Amino acid sequence: MASYLTLRRALTAAASISAVSATSLSDVCSSTYAQAALPASSFYPGITIDSSSTTAALVSNSSVSSEWYPTATIEYCNVTFAYSHNGLTNDVVHVSYLVPAPENFQNRYVSTGGGGLAINSGSQYSPSGIIVGAVSGITDGGFGNFDTQWDAVFLAANDTINWQATYMFGYQAHHELAVLGKEFARNFYNVSSDTKVYSYYQGCSEGGREGWSQIQRFGDQFDGLAIGAPAFRYGQQQVNHLIGNVVEQTLNYFPSSCELEKIMNLTIAACDPMDGLTDGVVSRSDLCKLNFDINSTIGEAYSCAATTSSGSSGFGGLASGGSIKRRQDDGSTSAIPAQNGTVTAEGAAVASAYLDGFHNSKGERVYISYQPGAQMADAATTYDSTTNTWGLDISGLGGEWVARFLELQDASTLANLDNVTYDTIETWMKLGMNRYADSLQTTYPDLTDFQTSGGKVIHIHGEQDNSIPTGSSVHYYESVREVMYGNATYNESTAALDDFYRLFLVPGGAHCSSNTYQSSGGWPATTLQTVIDWVENSVAPDTLNNSGTVIDSLCRYPLRPLWSGNGTSFDCVYDQTSIDTWNYTFDAYKTPLY
Ligand SMILES: *[C@@H]1O[C@H](CO)[C@@H](O)[C@H](O)[C@H]1NC(C)=O
Ligand SMILES: *[C@@H]1O[C@H](CO)[C@@H](O)[C@H](O)[C@H]1NC(C)=O
Ligand SMILES: *[C@@H]1O[C@H](CO)[C@@H](O)[C@H](O)[C@H]1NC(C)=O
Ligand SMILES: *[C@@H]1O[C@H](CO)[C@@H](O)[C@H](O)[C@H]1NC(C)=O
Ligand SMILES: *[C@@H]1O[C@H](CO)[C@@H](O)[C@H](O)[C@H]1NC(C)=O
Ligand SMILES: *[C@@H]1O[C@H](CO)[C@@H](O)[C@H](O)[C@H]1NC(C)=O
Ligand SMILES: *[C@@H]1O[C@H](CO)[C@@H](O)[C@H](O)[C@H]1NC(C)=O
Ligand SMILES: *[C@@H]1O[C@H](CO)[C@@H](O)[C@H](O)[C@H]1NC(C)=O
Ligand SMILES: *[C@@H]1O[C@H](CO)[C@@H](O)[C@H](O)[C@H]1NC(C)=O
Ligand SMILES: *[C@@H]1O[C@H](CO)[C@@H](O)[C@H](O)[C@H]1NC(C)=O
Ligand SMILES: *[C@@H]1O[C@H](CO)[C@@H](O)[C@H](O)[C@H]1NC(C)=O
Ligand SMILES: *[C@@H]1O[C@H](CO)[C@@H](O)[C@H](O)[C@H]1NC(C)=O
Ligand SMILES: [Ca+2]
């Protein structure tokens, strides 16, 4: 879209450059040119940009590959600058905007998000902006530099929360990133004021929560968002990582990595055909939930070869490409001998309670768990070679959440889980939900502002996610439906949501990536492109393109995939019994849990 004329600004900024060569990225990739494109000082009240901090670095011939965008070779100018909030001391926020070559710019801006406790994912997602002809932004949240996570600055001292950092992580930094970025893109390419610069977002996990934080608060900020497996309902989500630990401690049984993996493998084998096609993928975890009895695994033989792995059991790590940065327990190297045995009744009971989700001692539901067939990452145990036994391996994200963010101690995990019961879990979930209700919880369900602004969001979630329960996304979708269209029939209300909010579950999909145990399921790699087509060309996606071998398109919730045997792809069917398995009643709460 950038014409030769729009580059006259480059000519004036870079005096030595001839008119003929002005169309190349290298001509405009200088700190002088970038400085001239910074938003004006009055543009964002309360923020002062440090113009002298501006840097510009040309990156060419960069080969990028991810499950989140088509493989590509890209070039860009990496512009960074810093700004501060007026009146705060020691406040410096860094932003990086990757700028595409002038001939590739398509009047678009894209923000990308973080993972785990990081507010950005480095260059994991940002190339997708360049690929769609956008200026592509990330922020450091003001935490120090692009590699510093929020937890490093969360405590001003023991027992004192750094609320500025918390609100920046919660939503404010992304708001500033997007507002400044769109203006910077407009200035950099001298886009006339009557031409629209479209604004988009892509992120998964914590990055998914960050995306929703913007939709819920700043309805007209993004025109379109591609959001995966959001870490929202934060107070519950972070404590939920302790589910395996507390189940195992309560039942006093710590399954070995091999026994857990065997239970998962048997679940996959039994549930794979329930969707109509035996292809190694559990496309209908709802049918698995309804029809598979974990007790059927009792007595089945397992064996695993000896391994040398770092940290804990090796089963607890996330599937490849997961964007949660999980802390290793000790970083040590421990040898695990060959394991042979049969699945025990205790092992099946652990898996059963794990999948059931947290209930308090009154039997009331406190939270959601993973779908059957998912890797039981949060149930990982650790092997003690001196006693030749398996024991507690406290979840990194769960342990740190309680120690640092609830107990406010500068500690990266809990020393133990002594005396921690299901009721303790309930207390912790409610404490986090209340304390961070307006910063991190991110479940505000009334999206009227976004809808009336014309925004579109495609929300995806791996149906075999092992780190954020798939049901968490379905529950939020249902909350929005109920709050916005509660008086309509179910079909009328999902049709109304279809106007601006579509949810797609990825069969077999793990946490923000395809699943090493169900690899032919694939992962959707062009969701941002699909959102752009929806926004700019009104092409609303009935199904979503996917990279799976057979599963090349995804069904839009509440429709569910079913292989009829006479086609070349799955049908998308309406199945009330299946829909009902995604309906949770959180009776441990007196108020709605959105
Ligand atoms: C920006 O573009 C407009 C036309 O859209 C042109 O009139 C103006 O001179 C350009 N400004 C600069 C600094 O190149
Ligand atoms: C681009 O990089 C590839 C390897 O990454 C290299 O083989 C090729 O020569 C490079 N091309 C240019 C034009 O620099
Ligand atoms: C952009 O520059 C910043 C600052 O030098 C650096 O930290 C970041 O890795 C760069 N990003 C890319 C994608 O080149
Ligand atoms: C589980 O299945 C995977 C293949 O997906 C295999 O590599 C692994 O050895 C199996 N684990 C057990 C315990 O049988
Ligand atoms: C599984 O077996 C346990 C005893 O080991 C029993 O308490 C439980 O009810 C059984 N579950 C089902 C679904 O039959
Ligand atoms: C474990 O089982 C495998 C085959 O299932 C066998 O090769 C191996 O010798 C067994 N190891 C032990 C220690 O029993
Ligand atoms: C802060 O808390 C941690 C964990 O409880 C403790 O190790 C550390 O000594 C405390 N720091 C201060 C300054 O009290
Ligand atoms: C656990 O409870 C027991 C009995 O009430 C108590 O003696 C012990 O100190 C508690 N441990 C911790 C770590 O709170
Ligand atoms: C449902 O209808 C009632 C009564 O007409 C009205 O007060 C309420 O706002 C409506 N709710 C929704 C979500 O439309
Ligand atoms: C809702 O729509 C589905 C088709 O998407 C249809 O099968 C079902 O019967 C409808 N339900 C009602 C109550 O009309
Ligand atoms: C497959 O055949 C069944 C039974 O004849 C029919 O109901 C269904 O619509 C067919 N599906 C496709 C995709 O043709
Ligand atoms: C979910 O279950 C509750 C309680 O059984 C019921 O009242 C509600 O209608 C269900 N929601 C849907 C969407 O079916
Ligand atoms: Ca299947």
XYZ file of C-alpha atoms in Angstrom, residues 240 243 246-247 250 289 352-369 421-427 429 583-589:
39
model
C -5.072 -25.126 39.408
C -4.180 -30.176 41.116
C -2.785 -32.131 45.979
C -4.669 -35.112 44.555
C -4.532 -36.514 49.494
C -15.417 -38.206 29.217
C -9.651 -40.034 37.891
C -9.540 -37.353 40.596
C -7.128 -35.294 38.476
C -9.588 -35.217 35.588
C -12.584 -34.613 37.822
C -11.283 -31.193 38.898
C -11.208 -29.556 42.313
C -14.171 -29.995 44.649
C -14.153 -28.800 48.261
C -14.892 -31.030 51.247
C -18.611 -30.289 50.826
C -18.429 -31.756 47.343
C -18.976 -28.381 45.646
C -17.155 -27.700 42.400
C -14.249 -25.279 42.811
C -12.659 -25.530 39.373
C -12.282 -27.247 35.971
C -9.697 -29.840 34.942
C -6.235 -29.852 51.379
C -8.899 -29.314 48.719
C -10.360 -26.655 51.032
C -6.987 -24.863 51.119
C -7.117 -24.823 47.328
C -10.560 -23.227 47.448
C -9.263 -20.562 49.848
C -8.405 -19.608 44.471
C -21.396 -27.047 31.252
C -19.960 -26.478 34.736
C -21.803 -25.373 37.843
C -19.382 -23.733 40.271
C -21.424 -24.201 43.400
C -18.448 -23.442 45.673
C -19.025 -19.751 44.822
